[in-house]
Protein backbone atom coordinates (compact mmCIF):
# COMPACT_ATOMS: atom_id res chain seq x y z
CA UNK A 1 0.00 0.00 0.00
CA UNK A 2 1.35 3.34 -1.11
CA UNK A 3 0.31 5.28 2.02
CA UNK A 4 2.11 2.77 4.24
CA UNK A 5 5.25 2.92 2.11
CA UNK A 6 5.25 6.70 2.21
CA UNK A 7 4.68 6.81 5.97
CA UNK A 8 7.53 4.34 6.58
CA UNK A 9 9.87 6.23 4.22
CA UNK A 10 9.17 9.54 5.93
CA UNK A 11 9.72 8.13 9.41
CA UNK A 12 12.49 5.60 8.80
CA UNK A 13 15.23 7.32 10.78
CA UNK A 14 12.99 7.98 13.75
CA UNK A 15 11.84 4.32 13.75
CA UNK A 16 15.48 3.26 14.13
CA UNK A 17 16.31 5.93 16.72
CA UNK A 18 13.34 4.88 18.85
CA UNK A 19 14.45 1.26 18.80
CA UNK A 20 17.91 2.41 19.93
CA UNK A 21 16.32 4.13 22.94
CA UNK A 22 14.88 0.77 24.04
CA UNK A 23 18.11 -1.10 23.31
CA UNK A 24 20.02 1.28 25.61
CA UNK A 25 18.04 0.01 28.62
CA UNK A 26 19.74 -3.09 30.10
CA UNK A 27 16.51 -4.99 30.86
CA UNK A 28 18.19 -8.23 31.97
CA UNK A 29 15.46 -10.26 33.64
CA UNK A 30 17.72 -12.95 35.13
CA UNK A 31 19.82 -10.58 37.25
CA UNK A 32 18.06 -8.81 40.13
CA UNK A 33 20.63 -6.00 40.00
CA UNK A 34 18.83 -4.84 36.83
CA UNK A 35 15.30 -4.84 38.27
CA UNK A 36 14.99 -1.03 38.07
CA UNK A 37 16.13 -1.13 34.41
CA UNK A 38 13.57 -3.82 33.60
CA UNK A 39 10.86 -1.62 35.18
CA UNK A 40 12.13 1.42 33.26
CA UNK A 41 12.01 -0.57 30.04
CA UNK A 42 8.37 -1.56 30.69
CA UNK A 43 7.50 2.14 31.09
CA UNK A 44 9.32 2.97 27.86
CA UNK A 45 7.40 0.26 25.96
CA UNK A 46 4.13 1.54 27.38
CA UNK A 47 4.96 5.11 26.34
CA UNK A 48 5.90 3.98 22.82
CA UNK A 49 2.50 2.29 22.48
CA UNK A 50 0.71 5.43 23.62
CA UNK A 51 2.71 7.50 21.14
CA UNK A 52 1.80 5.00 18.41
CA UNK A 53 -1.92 5.54 19.00
CA UNK A 54 -3.38 2.92 21.35
CA UNK A 55 -6.51 3.81 23.37
CA UNK A 56 -5.26 2.32 26.57
CA UNK A 57 -1.88 1.16 27.85
CA UNK A 58 -0.78 0.00 31.25
CA UNK A 59 2.14 -1.52 33.07
CA UNK A 60 0.78 -4.49 35.03
CA UNK A 61 2.84 -5.52 38.04
CA UNK A 62 3.40 -9.25 38.68
CA UNK A 63 5.23 -11.24 41.35
CA UNK A 64 8.24 -10.81 39.04
CA UNK A 65 8.78 -8.29 36.24
CA UNK A 66 5.85 -6.26 34.86
CA UNK A 67 3.75 -7.01 31.78
CA UNK A 68 2.83 -4.20 29.39
CA UNK A 69 -0.75 -4.40 28.11
CA UNK A 70 -2.25 -2.06 25.51
CA UNK A 71 -5.14 -2.08 23.07
CA UNK A 72 -6.91 -0.29 20.29
CA UNK A 73 -10.45 -1.47 19.66
CA UNK A 74 -11.84 -0.21 16.36
CA UNK A 75 -15.03 -2.25 16.23
CA UNK A 76 -16.66 -5.10 18.15
CA UNK A 77 -17.21 -6.89 14.85
CA UNK A 78 -13.61 -6.68 13.62
CA UNK A 79 -11.26 -9.60 14.34
CA UNK A 80 -8.75 -9.11 17.15
CA UNK A 81 -5.01 -9.70 16.89
CA UNK A 82 -3.13 -10.24 20.16
CA UNK A 83 0.51 -9.29 19.65
CA UNK A 84 2.91 -11.01 22.05
CA UNK A 85 6.59 -10.16 22.52
CA UNK A 86 9.16 -9.66 25.25
CA UNK A 87 11.19 -6.63 26.30
CA UNK A 88 13.55 -8.50 28.63
CA UNK A 89 16.93 -9.71 27.39
CA UNK A 90 19.57 -12.28 28.25
CA UNK A 91 22.66 -11.27 30.27
CA UNK A 92 25.36 -9.80 28.01
CA UNK A 93 28.39 -11.71 29.30
CA UNK A 94 31.11 -12.50 28.32
CA UNK A 95 31.50 -8.75 27.88
CA UNK A 96 35.07 -8.87 26.57
CA UNK A 97 33.92 -10.60 23.38
CA UNK A 98 31.65 -7.73 22.29
CA UNK A 99 33.05 -5.38 19.62
CA UNK A 100 30.89 -2.54 20.99
CA UNK A 101 28.90 -2.10 24.18
CA UNK A 102 25.92 -4.48 24.42
CA UNK A 103 23.70 -1.58 25.51
CA UNK A 104 25.26 1.01 23.18
CA UNK A 105 23.54 0.10 19.90
CA UNK A 106 25.41 0.88 16.67
CA UNK A 107 24.78 0.16 13.00
CA UNK A 108 27.71 -1.52 11.26
CA UNK A 109 27.52 -2.99 7.74
CA UNK A 110 23.75 -2.61 7.76
CA UNK A 111 23.32 -4.47 11.05
CA UNK A 112 22.17 -3.22 14.44
CA UNK A 113 24.51 -4.56 17.15
CA UNK A 114 23.11 -4.70 20.71
CA UNK A 115 21.76 -7.19 23.25
CA UNK A 116 18.07 -7.57 22.34
CA UNK A 117 18.51 -6.18 18.80
CA UNK A 118 16.86 -9.35 17.46
CA UNK A 119 15.67 -11.18 20.61
CA UNK A 120 13.26 -9.62 21.08
CA UNK A 121 13.24 -5.83 21.30
CA UNK A 122 13.93 -5.32 17.59
CA UNK A 123 11.28 -7.81 16.52
CA UNK A 124 8.73 -6.76 19.14
CA UNK A 125 9.17 -3.07 18.29
CA UNK A 126 8.41 -3.74 14.60
CA UNK A 127 4.85 -4.42 15.78
CA UNK A 128 4.69 -1.13 17.65
CA UNK A 129 5.87 0.73 14.55
CA UNK A 130 3.62 -1.25 12.19
CA UNK A 131 0.73 -0.37 14.48
CA UNK A 132 1.75 3.29 14.28
CA UNK A 133 1.71 3.04 10.48
CA UNK A 134 -1.81 1.58 10.54
CA UNK A 135 -3.20 3.96 13.11
CA UNK A 136 -1.67 7.15 11.67
CA UNK A 137 -2.83 6.33 8.15
CA UNK A 138 -6.31 5.37 9.41
CA UNK A 139 -6.06 1.90 7.92
CA UNK A 140 -6.54 -0.36 10.95
CA UNK A 141 -8.63 -3.36 9.91
CA UNK A 142 -8.36 -5.40 13.12
CA UNK A 143 -8.61 -4.66 16.81
CA UNK A 144 -5.13 -4.89 18.26
CA UNK A 145 -4.06 -5.95 21.74
CA UNK A 146 -0.45 -5.93 22.89
CA UNK A 147 0.95 -8.09 25.65
CA UNK A 148 4.68 -7.50 26.04
CA UNK A 149 6.30 -9.33 28.92
CA UNK A 150 9.53 -8.94 30.89
CA UNK A 151 10.20 -12.54 31.91
CA UNK A 152 10.42 -14.61 28.71
CA UNK A 153 14.12 -15.24 29.17
CA UNK A 154 13.50 -16.61 32.67
CA UNK A 155 10.59 -18.91 31.84
CA UNK A 156 7.48 -16.64 31.82
CA UNK A 157 6.27 -18.10 35.11
CA UNK A 158 4.12 -15.09 36.06
CA UNK A 159 2.65 -14.68 32.60
CA UNK A 160 0.75 -17.96 32.97
CA UNK A 161 -1.01 -16.52 36.03
CA UNK A 162 -1.71 -13.30 34.09
CA UNK A 163 -3.42 -15.35 31.34
CA UNK A 164 -5.54 -17.21 33.90
CA UNK A 165 -6.61 -13.96 35.56
CA UNK A 166 -7.27 -11.94 32.39
CA UNK A 167 -9.10 -14.28 30.03
CA UNK A 168 -11.72 -11.66 29.17
CA UNK A 169 -9.20 -8.87 28.63
CA UNK A 170 -7.11 -11.09 26.35
CA UNK A 171 -9.99 -12.34 24.18
CA UNK A 172 -8.73 -12.43 20.61
CA UNK A 173 -8.85 -14.41 17.37
CA UNK A 174 -5.15 -15.05 16.95
CA UNK A 175 -1.81 -14.47 18.67
CA UNK A 176 0.86 -12.91 16.45
CA UNK A 177 4.50 -13.27 17.52
CA UNK A 178 7.80 -12.16 16.00
CA UNK A 179 10.41 -13.90 18.16
CA UNK A 180 11.72 -16.62 15.82
CA UNK A 181 13.90 -16.86 12.71
CA UNK A 182 13.40 -17.08 8.99
CA UNK A 183 15.77 -18.73 6.51
CA UNK A 184 16.95 -15.55 4.75
CA UNK A 185 15.67 -12.46 2.93
CA UNK A 186 15.87 -14.47 -0.32
CA UNK A 187 14.00 -17.40 1.24
CA UNK A 188 11.38 -16.03 3.61
CA UNK A 189 9.85 -18.68 5.87
CA UNK A 190 7.36 -19.15 8.68
CA UNK A 191 8.10 -21.39 11.65
CA UNK A 192 5.29 -23.84 12.29
CA UNK A 193 6.57 -25.36 15.49
CA UNK A 194 8.80 -24.81 18.49
CA UNK A 195 10.51 -27.28 20.76
CA UNK A 196 9.67 -27.63 24.42
CA UNK A 197 12.20 -27.54 27.23
CA UNK A 198 13.06 -29.41 30.40
CA UNK A 199 15.96 -27.83 32.29
CA UNK A 200 17.72 -29.72 35.09
CA UNK A 201 20.49 -29.07 37.56
CA UNK A 202 22.49 -31.92 39.07
CA UNK A 203 24.94 -32.20 41.93
CA UNK A 204 27.22 -35.16 42.55
CA UNK A 205 28.71 -35.35 46.03
CA UNK A 206 31.58 -37.62 47.05
CA UNK A 207 33.71 -37.25 50.20
CA UNK A 208 32.57 -34.79 52.85
CA UNK A 209 35.44 -32.37 52.07
CA UNK A 210 38.00 -31.61 49.38
CA UNK A 211 40.91 -34.06 49.63
CA UNK A 212 44.57 -34.22 48.63
CA UNK A 213 44.46 -35.95 45.24
CA UNK A 214 47.65 -37.86 46.00
CA UNK A 215 46.83 -39.01 49.49
CA UNK A 216 43.31 -40.15 48.57
CA UNK A 217 43.32 -40.28 44.72
CA UNK A 218 42.46 -43.74 43.42
CA UNK A 219 40.71 -44.83 46.59
CA UNK A 220 37.75 -42.44 46.79
CA UNK A 221 35.26 -41.51 44.05
CA UNK A 222 36.07 -38.23 42.34
CA UNK A 223 32.67 -36.54 41.79
CA UNK A 224 33.89 -34.78 38.62
CA UNK A 225 35.07 -38.06 37.10
CA UNK A 226 31.78 -39.68 38.06
CA UNK A 227 29.67 -36.78 36.74
CA UNK A 228 31.52 -36.92 33.40
CA UNK A 229 30.89 -40.65 33.11
CA UNK A 230 27.25 -40.24 33.98
CA UNK A 231 26.77 -37.43 31.45
CA UNK A 232 28.65 -39.36 28.75
CA UNK A 233 26.35 -42.34 29.27
CA UNK A 234 23.26 -40.25 28.47
CA UNK A 235 23.98 -40.70 24.73
CA UNK A 236 24.79 -43.96 22.94
CA UNK A 237 27.12 -44.41 19.96
CA UNK A 238 24.37 -43.24 17.59
CA UNK A 239 23.69 -40.15 19.67
CA UNK A 240 20.37 -41.47 20.83
CA UNK A 241 19.43 -40.47 24.37
CA UNK A 242 19.59 -43.44 26.74
CA UNK A 243 17.08 -42.35 29.37
CA UNK A 244 14.46 -45.16 29.50
CA UNK A 245 11.12 -43.95 28.13
CA UNK A 246 12.60 -40.74 26.73
CA UNK A 247 11.29 -41.38 23.19
CA UNK A 248 8.03 -43.15 24.14
CA UNK A 249 5.74 -40.27 23.21
CA UNK A 250 7.82 -38.70 20.44
CA UNK A 251 5.68 -38.07 17.37
CA UNK A 252 7.39 -39.64 14.36
CA UNK A 253 6.99 -37.53 11.24
CA UNK A 254 5.67 -39.14 8.07
CA UNK A 255 8.11 -39.68 5.20
CA UNK A 256 6.37 -37.06 3.08
CA UNK A 257 6.48 -34.49 5.89
CA UNK A 258 10.18 -35.23 6.38
CA UNK A 259 10.76 -34.77 2.67
CA UNK A 260 8.96 -31.44 2.79
CA UNK A 261 11.05 -30.34 5.79
CA UNK A 262 14.27 -31.27 4.01
CA UNK A 263 13.22 -29.51 0.82
CA UNK A 264 13.87 -26.16 2.51
CA UNK A 265 17.01 -24.49 1.21
CA UNK A 266 19.90 -25.42 3.49
CA UNK A 267 23.60 -25.25 2.68
CA UNK A 268 25.48 -27.60 5.02
CA UNK A 269 28.90 -26.35 3.86
CA UNK A 270 27.98 -22.73 4.56
CA UNK A 271 26.50 -23.80 7.92
CA UNK A 272 29.75 -25.50 8.95
CA UNK A 273 31.84 -22.62 7.72
CA UNK A 274 29.76 -20.06 9.59
CA UNK A 275 30.23 -22.03 12.83
CA UNK A 276 33.91 -22.81 12.26
CA UNK A 277 33.46 -26.60 12.53
CA UNK A 278 34.82 -29.32 10.25
CA UNK A 279 31.74 -31.46 10.65
CA UNK A 280 28.32 -31.47 12.28
CA UNK A 281 27.26 -34.01 14.90
CA UNK A 282 23.87 -35.32 15.92
CA UNK A 283 21.44 -38.18 16.10
CA UNK A 284 22.12 -40.89 13.54
CA UNK A 285 19.52 -41.21 10.81
CA UNK A 286 18.45 -37.57 10.78
CA UNK A 287 19.50 -34.50 8.80
CA UNK A 288 20.62 -31.26 10.43
CA UNK A 289 17.22 -29.65 9.82
CA UNK A 290 15.52 -32.66 11.41
CA UNK A 291 17.93 -32.73 14.35
CA UNK A 292 17.01 -29.15 15.31
CA UNK A 293 13.41 -29.15 14.14
CA UNK A 294 11.68 -32.42 14.97
CA UNK A 295 14.00 -34.43 17.25
CA UNK A 296 14.47 -34.12 21.00
CA UNK A 297 17.98 -33.43 22.34
CA UNK A 298 19.99 -33.30 25.55
CA UNK A 299 22.81 -30.82 26.16
CA UNK A 300 25.04 -29.81 29.04
CA UNK A 301 24.80 -26.02 29.35
CA UNK A 302 27.35 -25.62 32.12
CA UNK A 303 29.57 -27.80 34.29
CA UNK A 304 31.71 -26.90 37.27
CA UNK A 305 33.62 -28.20 40.25
CA UNK A 306 37.12 -28.49 41.69
CA UNK A 307 39.97 -26.11 41.02
CA UNK A 308 39.76 -23.81 37.99
CA UNK A 309 42.06 -20.96 39.10
CA UNK A 310 45.55 -20.13 37.89
CA UNK A 311 48.21 -22.79 37.91
CA UNK A 312 47.70 -26.27 39.30
CA UNK A 313 46.21 -27.33 42.60
CA UNK A 314 46.13 -31.04 43.37
CA UNK A 315 42.71 -31.62 44.77
CA UNK A 316 40.10 -34.33 44.75
CA UNK A 317 36.93 -32.23 45.00
CA UNK A 318 34.03 -32.97 47.25
CA UNK A 319 31.38 -32.20 44.62
CA UNK A 320 30.61 -31.48 40.97
CA UNK A 321 27.63 -29.80 39.27
CA UNK A 322 26.06 -29.42 35.85
CA UNK A 323 23.10 -27.75 34.19
CA UNK A 324 21.46 -29.93 31.57
CA UNK A 325 18.70 -28.99 29.12
CA UNK A 326 16.50 -31.21 27.01
CA UNK A 327 14.65 -29.85 23.99
CA UNK A 328 11.35 -31.61 23.49
CA UNK A 329 9.08 -32.33 20.54
CA UNK A 330 5.40 -33.24 20.26
CA UNK A 331 4.03 -35.11 22.31
CA UNK A 332 6.63 -35.12 25.05
CA UNK A 333 5.71 -33.46 28.32
CA UNK A 334 8.33 -31.39 30.11
CA UNK A 335 7.22 -32.55 33.54
CA UNK A 336 7.24 -36.19 32.55
CA UNK A 337 10.67 -35.91 30.92
CA UNK A 338 12.06 -34.09 33.97
CA UNK A 339 10.78 -37.01 36.09
CA UNK A 340 12.32 -39.62 33.78
CA UNK A 341 15.63 -37.77 33.82
CA UNK A 342 15.69 -37.57 37.61
CA UNK A 343 14.84 -41.24 38.08
CA UNK A 344 17.45 -42.34 35.54
CA UNK A 345 20.19 -40.02 36.80
CA UNK A 346 19.72 -41.24 40.37
CA UNK A 347 19.71 -44.86 39.21
CA UNK A 348 23.05 -44.66 37.38
CA UNK A 349 24.94 -43.08 40.30
CA UNK A 350 27.42 -45.49 41.92
CA UNK A 351 27.22 -46.02 45.70
CA UNK A 352 30.43 -44.07 46.13
CA UNK A 353 28.57 -40.76 45.52
CA UNK A 354 25.19 -39.24 46.21
CA UNK A 355 23.33 -37.17 43.62
CA UNK A 356 20.78 -34.40 43.85
CA UNK A 357 18.61 -33.54 40.83
CA UNK A 358 16.42 -30.44 40.64
CA UNK A 359 14.22 -29.14 37.82
CA UNK A 360 14.22 -25.54 36.63
CA UNK A 361 11.53 -23.94 34.45
CA UNK A 362 10.27 -25.86 31.47
CA UNK A 363 7.89 -25.47 28.57
CA UNK A 364 5.82 -27.55 26.19
CA UNK A 365 6.46 -28.03 22.47
CA UNK A 366 4.01 -26.54 19.97
CA UNK A 367 2.97 -27.06 16.38
CA UNK A 368 1.03 -24.29 14.67
CA UNK A 369 -1.49 -25.03 11.90
CA UNK A 370 -0.73 -24.19 8.27
CA UNK A 371 -4.31 -24.53 7.04
CA UNK A 372 -5.76 -21.70 9.13
CA UNK A 373 -6.96 -18.29 8.00
CA UNK A 374 -4.25 -16.70 10.14
CA UNK A 375 -1.44 -18.74 8.58
CA UNK A 376 -2.76 -17.97 5.10
CA UNK A 377 -2.93 -14.27 5.95
CA UNK A 378 0.68 -14.36 7.19
CA UNK A 379 1.81 -16.24 4.08
CA UNK A 380 0.07 -13.73 1.82
CA UNK A 381 1.56 -10.80 3.76
CA UNK A 382 5.04 -12.23 3.25
CA UNK A 383 4.35 -12.91 -0.39
CA UNK A 384 3.27 -9.30 -0.86
CA UNK A 385 6.28 -7.81 0.95
CA UNK A 386 8.97 -10.25 -0.22
CA UNK A 387 7.59 -11.25 -3.63
CA UNK A 388 7.86 -14.91 -2.60
CA UNK A 389 5.63 -17.18 -0.60
CA UNK A 390 7.13 -18.39 2.68
CA UNK A 391 8.54 -21.86 3.25
CA UNK A 392 7.15 -23.57 6.36
CA UNK A 393 9.95 -24.62 8.76
CA UNK A 394 10.32 -25.95 12.30
CA UNK A 395 12.15 -23.86 14.88
CA UNK A 396 14.57 -25.38 17.37
CA UNK A 397 14.13 -22.82 20.14
CA UNK A 398 11.42 -22.58 22.77
CA UNK A 399 8.83 -19.99 23.78
CA UNK A 400 7.07 -21.65 26.71
CA UNK A 401 4.07 -19.31 26.80
CA UNK A 402 2.87 -20.29 23.31
CA UNK A 403 1.52 -23.65 24.52
CA UNK A 404 -0.35 -21.82 27.30
CA UNK A 405 -2.04 -19.46 24.83
CA UNK A 406 -3.79 -22.51 23.48
CA UNK A 407 -4.35 -24.26 26.81
CA UNK A 408 -5.55 -21.24 28.82
CA UNK A 409 -6.98 -18.88 26.18
CA UNK A 410 -7.85 -21.37 23.43
CA UNK A 411 -5.80 -19.32 20.97
CA UNK A 412 -3.59 -20.44 18.09
CA UNK A 413 -0.39 -18.57 17.28
CA UNK A 414 1.31 -17.39 14.10
CA UNK A 415 5.11 -17.29 14.42
CA UNK A 416 6.11 -14.55 11.99
CA UNK A 417 9.78 -14.15 12.84
CA UNK A 418 12.22 -11.99 10.90
CA UNK A 419 15.46 -12.93 12.68
CA UNK A 420 18.22 -15.03 11.14
CA UNK A 421 19.75 -18.10 12.78
CA UNK A 422 23.14 -16.38 12.86
CA UNK A 423 21.93 -13.21 14.60
CA UNK A 424 23.93 -14.29 17.69
CA UNK A 425 20.96 -14.23 20.03
CA UNK A 426 22.06 -15.02 23.63
CA UNK A 427 25.68 -14.60 22.36
CA UNK A 428 28.16 -11.74 22.19
CA UNK A 429 27.58 -9.35 19.26
CA UNK A 430 23.87 -10.01 18.89
CA UNK A 431 22.68 -8.27 15.74
CA UNK A 432 19.61 -7.59 13.66
CA UNK A 433 19.78 -6.50 10.05
CA UNK A 434 18.35 -3.02 9.52
CA UNK A 435 16.75 -4.39 6.34
CA UNK A 436 14.92 -7.10 8.31
CA UNK A 437 13.68 -4.51 10.80
CA UNK A 438 12.16 -2.38 8.03
CA UNK A 439 10.90 -5.43 6.14
CA UNK A 440 9.05 -6.55 9.24
CA UNK A 441 7.45 -3.13 9.66
CA UNK A 442 6.40 -3.32 6.00
CA UNK A 443 5.01 -6.88 6.24
CA UNK A 444 3.00 -6.70 9.48
CA UNK A 445 0.36 -4.20 8.26
CA UNK A 446 -0.48 -6.62 5.42
CA UNK A 447 -1.09 -9.36 7.97
CA UNK A 448 -3.68 -7.20 9.74
CA UNK A 449 -5.33 -6.31 6.48
CA UNK A 450 -5.45 -9.83 5.02
CA UNK A 451 -6.47 -11.37 8.33
CA UNK A 452 -9.46 -9.01 8.45
CA UNK A 453 -10.36 -9.65 4.80
CA UNK A 454 -10.01 -13.41 5.03
CA UNK A 455 -11.86 -13.67 8.37
CA UNK A 456 -15.07 -12.37 6.79
N1 LIG B 1 13.18 -16.06 20.96
C1 LIG B 1 13.77 -17.16 21.66
C2 LIG B 1 13.31 -18.51 21.13
C3 LIG B 1 13.60 -18.80 19.68
C4 LIG B 1 14.72 -18.32 19.02
C5 LIG B 1 12.73 -19.61 18.98
C6 LIG B 1 14.94 -18.60 17.70
C7 LIG B 1 12.95 -19.92 17.67
C8 LIG B 1 14.07 -19.40 17.01
C9 LIG B 1 13.43 -17.03 23.13
O1 LIG B 1 13.67 -15.73 23.62
C10 LIG B 1 14.33 -17.94 23.93
O2 LIG B 1 15.51 -17.70 23.94
N2 LIG B 1 13.78 -18.94 24.61
C11 LIG B 1 14.54 -19.80 25.48
C12 LIG B 1 13.65 -20.49 26.46
C13 LIG B 1 13.38 -19.71 27.73
C14 LIG B 1 12.57 -20.54 28.69
C15 LIG B 1 14.64 -19.22 28.38
C16 LIG B 1 15.26 -20.86 24.71
O3 LIG B 1 14.81 -21.30 23.64
O4 LIG B 1 16.30 -21.29 25.21
MN1 LIG C 1 12.88 -14.30 22.35
MN1 LIG D 1 15.87 -15.53 24.02
mmCIF file of N, CA and C and ligand atoms in Angstrom, residues 86 88-90 119-120 152-153 179 398 425-426 430, ligand 3:
data_model
loop_
_atom_site.group_PDB
_atom_site.id
_atom_site.type_symbol
_atom_site.label_atom_id
_atom_site.label_comp_id
_atom_site.label_asym_id
_atom_site.label_seq_id
_atom_site.Cartn_x
_atom_site.Cartn_y
_atom_site.Cartn_z
ATOM 1 N N UNK A 86 8.540 -9.884 23.949
ATOM 2 C CA UNK A 86 9.165 -9.655 25.253
ATOM 3 C C UNK A 86 10.214 -8.553 25.171
ATOM 4 N N UNK A 88 12.378 -8.127 27.830
ATOM 5 C CA UNK A 88 13.552 -8.502 28.631
ATOM 6 C C UNK A 88 14.590 -9.157 27.729
ATOM 7 N N UNK A 89 15.834 -9.137 28.189
ATOM 8 C CA UNK A 89 16.932 -9.707 27.392
ATOM 9 C C UNK A 89 17.781 -10.632 28.262
ATOM 10 N N UNK A 90 18.615 -11.394 27.584
ATOM 11 C CA UNK A 90 19.571 -12.278 28.252
ATOM 12 C C UNK A 90 20.735 -11.441 28.807
ATOM 13 N N UNK A 119 16.422 -10.383 19.618
ATOM 14 C CA UNK A 119 15.669 -11.182 20.614
ATOM 15 C C UNK A 119 15.439 -10.371 21.871
ATOM 16 N N UNK A 120 14.316 -9.682 22.077
ATOM 17 C CA UNK A 120 13.264 -9.624 21.084
ATOM 18 C C UNK A 120 12.858 -8.168 20.855
ATOM 19 N N UNK A 152 10.329 -13.472 29.646
ATOM 20 C CA UNK A 152 10.419 -14.606 28.712
ATOM 21 C C UNK A 152 11.725 -15.351 28.902
ATOM 22 N N UNK A 153 12.800 -14.608 29.089
ATOM 23 C CA UNK A 153 14.121 -15.245 29.172
ATOM 24 C C UNK A 153 14.340 -15.979 30.501
ATOM 25 N N UNK A 179 9.348 -13.590 17.196
ATOM 26 C CA UNK A 179 10.415 -13.903 18.157
ATOM 27 C C UNK A 179 11.123 -15.185 17.712
ATOM 28 N N UNK A 398 12.625 -22.386 21.963
ATOM 29 C CA UNK A 398 11.424 -22.576 22.770
ATOM 30 C C UNK A 398 10.839 -21.230 23.196
ATOM 31 N N UNK A 425 21.803 -14.457 18.862
ATOM 32 C CA UNK A 425 20.959 -14.226 20.034
ATOM 33 C C UNK A 425 21.540 -15.033 21.202
ATOM 34 N N UNK A 426 21.481 -14.469 22.388
ATOM 35 C CA UNK A 426 22.064 -15.021 23.629
ATOM 36 C C UNK A 426 23.595 -15.051 23.584
ATOM 37 N N UNK A 430 25.210 -9.804 19.452
ATOM 38 C CA UNK A 430 23.870 -10.011 18.891
ATOM 39 C C UNK A 430 23.603 -8.907 17.882
HETATM 40 MN MN1 LIG B 3 15.868 -15.532 24.018
#
